[in-house]
PDB file of C-alpha atoms in Angstrom:
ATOM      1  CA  UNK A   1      28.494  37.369 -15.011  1.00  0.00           C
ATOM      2  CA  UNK A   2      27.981  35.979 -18.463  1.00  0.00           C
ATOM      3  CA  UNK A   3      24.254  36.021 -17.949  1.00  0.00           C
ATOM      4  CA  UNK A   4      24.220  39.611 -16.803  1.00  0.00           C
ATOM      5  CA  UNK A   5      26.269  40.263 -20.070  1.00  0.00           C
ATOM      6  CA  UNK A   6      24.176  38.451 -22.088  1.00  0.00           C
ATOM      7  CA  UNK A   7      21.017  40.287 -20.807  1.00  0.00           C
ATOM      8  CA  UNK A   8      22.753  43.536 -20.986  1.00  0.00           C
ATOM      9  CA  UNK A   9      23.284  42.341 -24.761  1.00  0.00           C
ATOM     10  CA  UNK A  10      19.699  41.745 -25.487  1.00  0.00           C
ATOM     11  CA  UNK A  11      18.493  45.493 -23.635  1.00  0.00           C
ATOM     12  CA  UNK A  12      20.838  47.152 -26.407  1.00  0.00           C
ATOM     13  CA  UNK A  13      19.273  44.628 -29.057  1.00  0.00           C
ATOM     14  CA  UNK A  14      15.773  45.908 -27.994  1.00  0.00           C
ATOM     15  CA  UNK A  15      17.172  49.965 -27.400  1.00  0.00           C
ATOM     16  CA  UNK A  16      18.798  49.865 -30.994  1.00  0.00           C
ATOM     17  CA  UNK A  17      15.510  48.206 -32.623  1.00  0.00           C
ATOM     18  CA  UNK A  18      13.683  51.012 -31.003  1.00  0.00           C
ATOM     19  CA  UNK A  19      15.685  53.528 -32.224  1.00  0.00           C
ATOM     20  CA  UNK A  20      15.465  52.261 -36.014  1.00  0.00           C
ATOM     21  CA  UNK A  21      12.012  51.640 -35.638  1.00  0.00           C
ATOM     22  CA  UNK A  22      11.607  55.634 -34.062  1.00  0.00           C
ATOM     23  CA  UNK A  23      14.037  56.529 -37.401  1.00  0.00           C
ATOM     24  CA  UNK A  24      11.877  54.766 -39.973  1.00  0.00           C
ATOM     25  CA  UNK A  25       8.255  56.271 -38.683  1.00  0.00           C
ATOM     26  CA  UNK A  26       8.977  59.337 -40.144  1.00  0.00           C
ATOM     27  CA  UNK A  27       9.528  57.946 -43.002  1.00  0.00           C
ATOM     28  CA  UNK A  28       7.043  56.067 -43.954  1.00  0.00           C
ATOM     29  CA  UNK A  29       4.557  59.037 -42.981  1.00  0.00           C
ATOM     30  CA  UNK A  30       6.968  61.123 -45.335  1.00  0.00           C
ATOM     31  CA  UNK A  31       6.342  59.090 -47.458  1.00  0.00           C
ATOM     32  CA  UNK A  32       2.551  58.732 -46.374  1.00  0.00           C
ATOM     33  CA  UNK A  33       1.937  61.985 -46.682  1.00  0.00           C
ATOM     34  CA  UNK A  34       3.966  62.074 -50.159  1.00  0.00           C
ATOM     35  CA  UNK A  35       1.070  59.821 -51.663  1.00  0.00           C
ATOM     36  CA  UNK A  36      -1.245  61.967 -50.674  1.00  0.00           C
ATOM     37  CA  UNK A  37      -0.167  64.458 -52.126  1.00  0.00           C
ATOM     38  CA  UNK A  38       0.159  63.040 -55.423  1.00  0.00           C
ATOM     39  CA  UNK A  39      -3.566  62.409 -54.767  1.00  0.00           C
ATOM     40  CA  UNK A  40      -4.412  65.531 -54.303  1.00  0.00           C
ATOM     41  CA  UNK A  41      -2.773  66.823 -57.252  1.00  0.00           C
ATOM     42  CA  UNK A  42      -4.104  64.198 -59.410  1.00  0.00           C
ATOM     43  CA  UNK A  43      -7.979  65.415 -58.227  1.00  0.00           C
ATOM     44  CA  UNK A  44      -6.906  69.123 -58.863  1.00  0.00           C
ATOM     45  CA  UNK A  45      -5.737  67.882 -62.276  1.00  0.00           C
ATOM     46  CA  UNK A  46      -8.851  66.380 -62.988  1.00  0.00           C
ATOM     47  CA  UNK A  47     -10.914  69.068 -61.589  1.00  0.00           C
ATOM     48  CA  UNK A  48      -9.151  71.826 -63.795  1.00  0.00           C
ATOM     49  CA  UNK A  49      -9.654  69.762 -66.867  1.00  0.00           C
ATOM     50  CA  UNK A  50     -13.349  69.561 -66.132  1.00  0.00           C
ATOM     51  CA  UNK A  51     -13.609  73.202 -65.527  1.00  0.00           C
ATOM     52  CA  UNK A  52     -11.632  74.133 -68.675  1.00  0.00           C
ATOM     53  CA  UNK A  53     -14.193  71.487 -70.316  1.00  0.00           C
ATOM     54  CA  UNK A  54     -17.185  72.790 -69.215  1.00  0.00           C
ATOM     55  CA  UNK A  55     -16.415  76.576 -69.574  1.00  0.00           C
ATOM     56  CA  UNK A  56     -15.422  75.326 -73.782  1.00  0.00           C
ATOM     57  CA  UNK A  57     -18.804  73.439 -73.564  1.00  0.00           C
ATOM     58  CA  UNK A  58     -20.889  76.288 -72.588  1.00  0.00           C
ATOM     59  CA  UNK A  59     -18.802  79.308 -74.835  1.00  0.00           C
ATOM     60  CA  UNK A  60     -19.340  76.937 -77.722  1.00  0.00           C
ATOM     61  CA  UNK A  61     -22.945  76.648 -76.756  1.00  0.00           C
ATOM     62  CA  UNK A  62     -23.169  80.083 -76.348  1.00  0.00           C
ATOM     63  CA  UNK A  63     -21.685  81.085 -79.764  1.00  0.00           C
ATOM     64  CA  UNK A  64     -24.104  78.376 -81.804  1.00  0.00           C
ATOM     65  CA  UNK A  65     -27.056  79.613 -79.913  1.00  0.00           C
ATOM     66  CA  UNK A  66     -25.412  83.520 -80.828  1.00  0.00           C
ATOM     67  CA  UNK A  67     -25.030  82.269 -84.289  1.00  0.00           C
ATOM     68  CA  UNK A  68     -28.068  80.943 -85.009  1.00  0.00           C
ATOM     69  CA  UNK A  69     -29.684  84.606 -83.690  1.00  0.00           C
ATOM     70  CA  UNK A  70     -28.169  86.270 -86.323  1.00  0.00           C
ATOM     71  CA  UNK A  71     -29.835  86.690 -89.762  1.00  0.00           C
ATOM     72  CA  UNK A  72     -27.784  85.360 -91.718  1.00  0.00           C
ATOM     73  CA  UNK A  73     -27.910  81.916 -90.180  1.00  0.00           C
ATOM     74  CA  UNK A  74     -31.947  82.501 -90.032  1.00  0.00           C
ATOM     75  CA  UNK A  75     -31.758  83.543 -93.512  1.00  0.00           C
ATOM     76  CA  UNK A  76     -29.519  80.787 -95.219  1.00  0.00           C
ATOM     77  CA  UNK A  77     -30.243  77.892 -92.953  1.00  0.00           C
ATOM     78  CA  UNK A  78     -33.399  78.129 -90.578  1.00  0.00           C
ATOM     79  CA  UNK A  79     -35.706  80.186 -92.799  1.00  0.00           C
ATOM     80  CA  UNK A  80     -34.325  80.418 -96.173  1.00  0.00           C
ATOM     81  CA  UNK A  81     -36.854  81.678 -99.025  1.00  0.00           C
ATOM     82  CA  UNK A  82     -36.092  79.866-102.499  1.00  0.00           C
ATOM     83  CA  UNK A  83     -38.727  80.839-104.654  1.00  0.00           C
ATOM     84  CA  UNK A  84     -39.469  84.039-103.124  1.00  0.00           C
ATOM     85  CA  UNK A  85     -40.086  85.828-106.524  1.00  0.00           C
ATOM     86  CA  UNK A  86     -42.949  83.699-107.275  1.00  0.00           C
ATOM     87  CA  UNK A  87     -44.666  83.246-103.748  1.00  0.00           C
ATOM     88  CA  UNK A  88     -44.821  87.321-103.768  1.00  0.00           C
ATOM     89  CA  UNK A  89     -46.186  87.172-107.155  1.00  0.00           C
ATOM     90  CA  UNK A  90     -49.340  84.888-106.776  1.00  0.00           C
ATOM     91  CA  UNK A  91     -50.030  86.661-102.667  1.00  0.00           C
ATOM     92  CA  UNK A  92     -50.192  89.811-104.116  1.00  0.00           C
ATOM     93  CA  UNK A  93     -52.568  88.319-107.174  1.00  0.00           C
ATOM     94  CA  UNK A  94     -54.668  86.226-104.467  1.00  0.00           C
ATOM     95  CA  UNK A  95     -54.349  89.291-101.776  1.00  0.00           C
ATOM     96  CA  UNK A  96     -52.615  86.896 -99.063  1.00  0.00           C
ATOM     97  CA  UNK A  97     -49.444  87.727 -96.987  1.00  0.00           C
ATOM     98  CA  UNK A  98     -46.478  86.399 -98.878  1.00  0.00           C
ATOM     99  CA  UNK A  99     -45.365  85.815 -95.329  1.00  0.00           C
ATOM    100  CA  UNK A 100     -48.483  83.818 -94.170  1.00  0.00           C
ATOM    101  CA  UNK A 101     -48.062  81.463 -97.572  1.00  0.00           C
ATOM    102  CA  UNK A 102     -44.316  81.427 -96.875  1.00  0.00           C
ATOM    103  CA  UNK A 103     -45.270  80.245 -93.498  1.00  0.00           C
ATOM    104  CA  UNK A 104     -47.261  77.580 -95.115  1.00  0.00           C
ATOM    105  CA  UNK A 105     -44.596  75.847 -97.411  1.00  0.00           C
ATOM    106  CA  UNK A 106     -42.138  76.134 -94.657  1.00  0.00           C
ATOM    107  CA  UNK A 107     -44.540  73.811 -91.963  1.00  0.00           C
ATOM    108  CA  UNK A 108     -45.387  71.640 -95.150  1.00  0.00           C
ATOM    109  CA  UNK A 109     -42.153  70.905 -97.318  1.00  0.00           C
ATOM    110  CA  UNK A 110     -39.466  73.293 -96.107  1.00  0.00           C
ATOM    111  CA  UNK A 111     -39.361  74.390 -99.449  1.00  0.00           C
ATOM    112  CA  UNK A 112     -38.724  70.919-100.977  1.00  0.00           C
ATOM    113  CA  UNK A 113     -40.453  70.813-104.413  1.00  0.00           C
ATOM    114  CA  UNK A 114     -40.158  67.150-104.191  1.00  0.00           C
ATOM    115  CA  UNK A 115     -41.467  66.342-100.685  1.00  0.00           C
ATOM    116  CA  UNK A 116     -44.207  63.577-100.475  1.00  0.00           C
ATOM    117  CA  UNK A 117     -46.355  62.769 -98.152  1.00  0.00           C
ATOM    118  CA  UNK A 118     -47.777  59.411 -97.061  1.00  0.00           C
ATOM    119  CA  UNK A 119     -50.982  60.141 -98.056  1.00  0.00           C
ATOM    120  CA  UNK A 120     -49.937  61.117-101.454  1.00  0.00           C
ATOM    121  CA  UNK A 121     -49.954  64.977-100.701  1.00  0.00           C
ATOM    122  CA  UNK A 122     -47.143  66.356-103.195  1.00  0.00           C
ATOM    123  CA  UNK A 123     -45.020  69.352-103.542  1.00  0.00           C
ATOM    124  CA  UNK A 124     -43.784  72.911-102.328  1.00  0.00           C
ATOM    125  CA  UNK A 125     -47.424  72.741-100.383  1.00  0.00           C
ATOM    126  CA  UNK A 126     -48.068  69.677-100.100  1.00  0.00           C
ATOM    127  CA  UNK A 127     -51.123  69.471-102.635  1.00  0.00           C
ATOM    128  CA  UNK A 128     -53.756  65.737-102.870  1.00  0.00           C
ATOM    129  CA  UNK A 129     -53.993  65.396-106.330  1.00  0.00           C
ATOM    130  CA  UNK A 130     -57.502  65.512-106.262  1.00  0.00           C
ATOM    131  CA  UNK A 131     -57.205  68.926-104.953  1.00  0.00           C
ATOM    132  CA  UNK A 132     -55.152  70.155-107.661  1.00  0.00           C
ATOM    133  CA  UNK A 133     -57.231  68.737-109.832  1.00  0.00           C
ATOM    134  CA  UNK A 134     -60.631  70.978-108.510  1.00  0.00           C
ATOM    135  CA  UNK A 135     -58.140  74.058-108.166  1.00  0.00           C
ATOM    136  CA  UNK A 136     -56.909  73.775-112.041  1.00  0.00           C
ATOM    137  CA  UNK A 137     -60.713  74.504-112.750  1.00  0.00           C
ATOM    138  CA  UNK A 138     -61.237  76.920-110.239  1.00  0.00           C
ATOM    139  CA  UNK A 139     -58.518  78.719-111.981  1.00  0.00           C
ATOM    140  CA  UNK A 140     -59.239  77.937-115.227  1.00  0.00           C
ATOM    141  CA  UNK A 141     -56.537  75.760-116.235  1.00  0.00           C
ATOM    142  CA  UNK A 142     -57.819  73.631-119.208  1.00  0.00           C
ATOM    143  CA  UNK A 143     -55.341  70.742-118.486  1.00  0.00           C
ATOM    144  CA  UNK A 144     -56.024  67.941-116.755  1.00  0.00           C
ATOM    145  CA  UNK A 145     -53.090  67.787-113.726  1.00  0.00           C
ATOM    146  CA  UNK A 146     -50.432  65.097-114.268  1.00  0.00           C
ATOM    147  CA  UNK A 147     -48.245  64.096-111.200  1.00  0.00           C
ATOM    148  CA  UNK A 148     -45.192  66.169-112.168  1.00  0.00           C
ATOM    149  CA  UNK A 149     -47.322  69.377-113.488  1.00  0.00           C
ATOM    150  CA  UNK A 150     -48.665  69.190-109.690  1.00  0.00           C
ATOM    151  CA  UNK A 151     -44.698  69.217-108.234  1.00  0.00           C
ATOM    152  CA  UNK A 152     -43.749  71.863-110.887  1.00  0.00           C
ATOM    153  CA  UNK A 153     -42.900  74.485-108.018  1.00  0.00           C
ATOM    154  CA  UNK A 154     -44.525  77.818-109.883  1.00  0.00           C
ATOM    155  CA  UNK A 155     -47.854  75.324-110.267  1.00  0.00           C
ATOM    156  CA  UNK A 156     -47.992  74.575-106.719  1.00  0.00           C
ATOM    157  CA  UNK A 157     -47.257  77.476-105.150  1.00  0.00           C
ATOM    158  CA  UNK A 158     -50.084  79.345-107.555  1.00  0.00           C
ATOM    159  CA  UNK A 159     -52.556  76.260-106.867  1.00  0.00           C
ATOM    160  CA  UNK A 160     -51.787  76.243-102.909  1.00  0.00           C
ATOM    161  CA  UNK A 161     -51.600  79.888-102.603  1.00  0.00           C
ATOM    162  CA  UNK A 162     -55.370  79.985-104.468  1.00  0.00           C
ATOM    163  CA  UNK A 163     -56.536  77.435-101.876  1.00  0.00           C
ATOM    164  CA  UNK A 164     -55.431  79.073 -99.175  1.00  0.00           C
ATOM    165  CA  UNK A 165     -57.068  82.377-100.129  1.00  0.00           C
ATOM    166  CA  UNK A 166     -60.303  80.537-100.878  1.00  0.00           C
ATOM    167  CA  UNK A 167     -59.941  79.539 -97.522  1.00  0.00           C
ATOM    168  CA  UNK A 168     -59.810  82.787 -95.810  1.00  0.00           C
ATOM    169  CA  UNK A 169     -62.457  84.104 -98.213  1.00  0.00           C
ATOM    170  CA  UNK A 170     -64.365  80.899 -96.575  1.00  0.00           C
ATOM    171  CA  UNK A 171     -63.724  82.045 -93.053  1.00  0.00           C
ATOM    172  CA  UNK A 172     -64.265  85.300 -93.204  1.00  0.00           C
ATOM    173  CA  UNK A 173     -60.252  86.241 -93.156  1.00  0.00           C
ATOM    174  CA  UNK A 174     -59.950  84.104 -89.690  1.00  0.00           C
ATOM    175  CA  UNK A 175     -56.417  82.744 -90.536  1.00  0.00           C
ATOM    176  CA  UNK A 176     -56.728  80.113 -87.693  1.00  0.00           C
ATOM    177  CA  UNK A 177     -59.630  78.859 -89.666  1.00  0.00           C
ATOM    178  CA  UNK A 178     -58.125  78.948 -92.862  1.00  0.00           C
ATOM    179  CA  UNK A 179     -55.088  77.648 -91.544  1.00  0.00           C
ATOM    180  CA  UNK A 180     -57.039  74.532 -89.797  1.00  0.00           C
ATOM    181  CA  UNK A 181     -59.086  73.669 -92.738  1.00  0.00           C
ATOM    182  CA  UNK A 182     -55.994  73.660 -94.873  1.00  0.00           C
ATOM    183  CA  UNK A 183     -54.339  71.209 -92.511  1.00  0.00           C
ATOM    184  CA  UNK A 184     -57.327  68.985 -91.591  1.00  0.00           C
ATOM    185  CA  UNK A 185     -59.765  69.887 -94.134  1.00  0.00           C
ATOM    186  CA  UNK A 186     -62.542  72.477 -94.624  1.00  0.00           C
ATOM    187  CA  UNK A 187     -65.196  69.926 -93.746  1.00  0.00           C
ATOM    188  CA  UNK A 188     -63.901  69.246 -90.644  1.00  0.00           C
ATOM    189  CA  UNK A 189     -63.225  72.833 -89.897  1.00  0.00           C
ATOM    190  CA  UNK A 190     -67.166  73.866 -90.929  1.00  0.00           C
ATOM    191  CA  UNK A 191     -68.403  70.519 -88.383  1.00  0.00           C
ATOM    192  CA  UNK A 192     -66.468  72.142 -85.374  1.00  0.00           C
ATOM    193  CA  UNK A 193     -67.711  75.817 -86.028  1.00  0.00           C
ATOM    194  CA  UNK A 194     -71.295  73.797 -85.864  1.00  0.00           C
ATOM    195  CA  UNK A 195     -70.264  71.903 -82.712  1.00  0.00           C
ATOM    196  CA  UNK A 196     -68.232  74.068 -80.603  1.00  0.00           C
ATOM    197  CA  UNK A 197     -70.220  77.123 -81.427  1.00  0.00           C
ATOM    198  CA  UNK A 198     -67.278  78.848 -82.724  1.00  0.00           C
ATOM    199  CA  UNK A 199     -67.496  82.770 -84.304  1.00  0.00           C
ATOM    200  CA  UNK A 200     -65.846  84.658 -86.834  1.00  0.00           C
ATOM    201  CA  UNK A 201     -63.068  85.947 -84.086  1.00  0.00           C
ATOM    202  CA  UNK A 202     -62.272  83.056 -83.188  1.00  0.00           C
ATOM    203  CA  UNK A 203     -58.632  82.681 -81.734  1.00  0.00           C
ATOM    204  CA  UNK A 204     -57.994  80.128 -79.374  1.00  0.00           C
ATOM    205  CA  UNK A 205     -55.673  77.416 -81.284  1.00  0.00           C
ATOM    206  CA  UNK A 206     -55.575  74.930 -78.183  1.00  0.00           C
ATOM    207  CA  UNK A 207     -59.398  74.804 -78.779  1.00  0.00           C
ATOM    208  CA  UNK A 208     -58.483  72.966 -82.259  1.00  0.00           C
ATOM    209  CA  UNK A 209     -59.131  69.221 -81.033  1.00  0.00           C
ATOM    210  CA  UNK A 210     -57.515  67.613 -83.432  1.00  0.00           C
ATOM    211  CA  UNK A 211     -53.690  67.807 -81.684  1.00  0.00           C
ATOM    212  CA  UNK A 212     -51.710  67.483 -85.283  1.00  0.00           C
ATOM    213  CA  UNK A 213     -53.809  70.669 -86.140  1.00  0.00           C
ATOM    214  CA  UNK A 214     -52.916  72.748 -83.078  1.00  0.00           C
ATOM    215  CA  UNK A 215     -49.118  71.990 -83.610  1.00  0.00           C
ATOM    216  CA  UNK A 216     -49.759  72.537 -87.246  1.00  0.00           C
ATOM    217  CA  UNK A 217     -51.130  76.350 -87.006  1.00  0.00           C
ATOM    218  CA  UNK A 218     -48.928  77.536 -83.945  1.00  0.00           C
ATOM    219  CA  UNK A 219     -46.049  75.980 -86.584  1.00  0.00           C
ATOM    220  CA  UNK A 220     -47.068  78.285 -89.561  1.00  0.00           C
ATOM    221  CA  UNK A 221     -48.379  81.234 -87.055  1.00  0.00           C
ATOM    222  CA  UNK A 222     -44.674  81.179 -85.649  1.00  0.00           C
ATOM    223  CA  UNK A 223     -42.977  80.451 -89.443  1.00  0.00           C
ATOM    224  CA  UNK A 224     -45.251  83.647 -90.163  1.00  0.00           C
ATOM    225  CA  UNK A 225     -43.369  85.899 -88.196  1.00  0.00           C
ATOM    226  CA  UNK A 226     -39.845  85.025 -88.471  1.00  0.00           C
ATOM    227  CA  UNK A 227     -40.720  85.511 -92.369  1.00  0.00           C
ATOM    228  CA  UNK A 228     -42.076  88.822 -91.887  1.00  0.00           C
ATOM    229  CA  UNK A 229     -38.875  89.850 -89.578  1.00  0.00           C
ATOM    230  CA  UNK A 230     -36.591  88.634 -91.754  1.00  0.00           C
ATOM    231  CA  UNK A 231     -38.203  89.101 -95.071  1.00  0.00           C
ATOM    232  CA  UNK A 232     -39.310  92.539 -94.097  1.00  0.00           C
ATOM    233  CA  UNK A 233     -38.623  94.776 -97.092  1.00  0.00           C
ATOM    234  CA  UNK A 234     -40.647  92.671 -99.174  1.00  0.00           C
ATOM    235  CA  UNK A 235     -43.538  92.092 -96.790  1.00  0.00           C
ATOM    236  CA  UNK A 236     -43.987  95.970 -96.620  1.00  0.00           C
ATOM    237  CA  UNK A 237     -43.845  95.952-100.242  1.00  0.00           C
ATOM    238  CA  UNK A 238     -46.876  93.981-100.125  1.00  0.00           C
ATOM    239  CA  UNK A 239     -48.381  95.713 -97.479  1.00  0.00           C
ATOM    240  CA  UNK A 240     -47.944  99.071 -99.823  1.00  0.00           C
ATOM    241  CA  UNK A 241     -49.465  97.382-102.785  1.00  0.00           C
ATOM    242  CA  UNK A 242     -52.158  96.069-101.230  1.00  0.00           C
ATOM    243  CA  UNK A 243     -53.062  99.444 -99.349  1.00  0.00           C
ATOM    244  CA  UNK A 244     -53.025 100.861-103.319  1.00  0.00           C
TER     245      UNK A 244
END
């Protein structure tokens, strides 16, 4: 009798342990499912803040690249034109495009009177002394060029202008020529005309073989243009008084 009890005892010990164990499943997926959950919401979290993140990246992208577009960013901070007056003044005495010379001093110095080259090539457009020196007598100058008369900004922008339309005079108005020969030297210019067979017309800057060259005219070529579109009053000025 006692054992029958006593087994009876341990069926409801083993019923009532399966019944807590049935209670506590749902539980713990409740609560299984709660963590995921959480998970879930932490990703979307994450997600949204990359998406807000992204979308501020790309409008603030947007509005620099906008910015920069407009002219007076191009104006005051890409292209700006100090010294304007004067470049217009010796192009229209040399007959060059104020825009072309412009060009020039922006590939050379970006308008910084006291840039420097390595190689000793000073100034607004980037003059050798030796250079200068030749040009003074070209021009007439009776002084003999000092370091600083060279960097003066009015000298070197008359001197380089000068060159430049010697240049052009030199190669028949071929501004890829002139251009070239200003960059790597009118001897070197004349030897590939010889060699390559090259005509007055000529036009194909990737033909250039020195590499520095070809960067340096497609530079000026490009610096050209966004002078004469933003400078365009004056450049039709020009235009007119050359015309006359």
């Amino acid at each position: 009798m006692s054992a029958h009890i006593m087994s009876t005892s341990a069926m409801d010990e083993v019923w009532q342990l399966r019944e807590e164990g049935s209670r506590m499943e749902p539980r713990h997926r409740r609560k299984a499912t709660s963590h995921v959950s959480r998970e879930d919401r932490r990703m979307g979290r994450r997600q949204g803040i990359s998406f807000v993140l992204g979308f501020l990246l790309f409008v603030t992208c947007f509005g620099v690249y906008f910015a920069s577009q407009t002219d007076y960013v191009q104006k005051n901070w890409l292209y700006p034109y100090p010294y304007r007056e004067t470049v217009e003044q010796y192009a229209r005495a040399y007959g060059v495009d104020s825009s072309l010379a412009a060009g020039v001093i922006h590939a050379e110095s970006r308008f910084n009177s006291n840039a420097q080259s390595h190689r000793g090539a000073v100034g607004l457009m980037q003059l050798m002394p030796d250079t200068a020196e030749w040009i003074a007598g070209q021009v007439d100058d009776d002084y003999h060029c000092t370091l600083t008369q060279i960097q003066e900004p009015e000298t070197n922008i008359r001197y380089g202008i000068w060159y430049l339309a010697s240049l052009q005079k030199e190669f028949d108005g071929n501004d890829i020529l002139a251009l070239a020969a200003y960059n790597a030297g009118r001897g070197n210019v004349q030897d590939w005309i010889t060699e390559y067979g090259w005509t007055q017309d000529f036009a194909s800057v990737d033909a250039i073989p020195y590499a520095e060259t070809r960067e340096y005219v497609n530079r000026v070529l490009k610096y050209q243009k966004k002078y004469q579109t933003l400078y365009a009053p004056h450049s039709e000025s020009f235009l007119s008084a050359s015309a006359k």
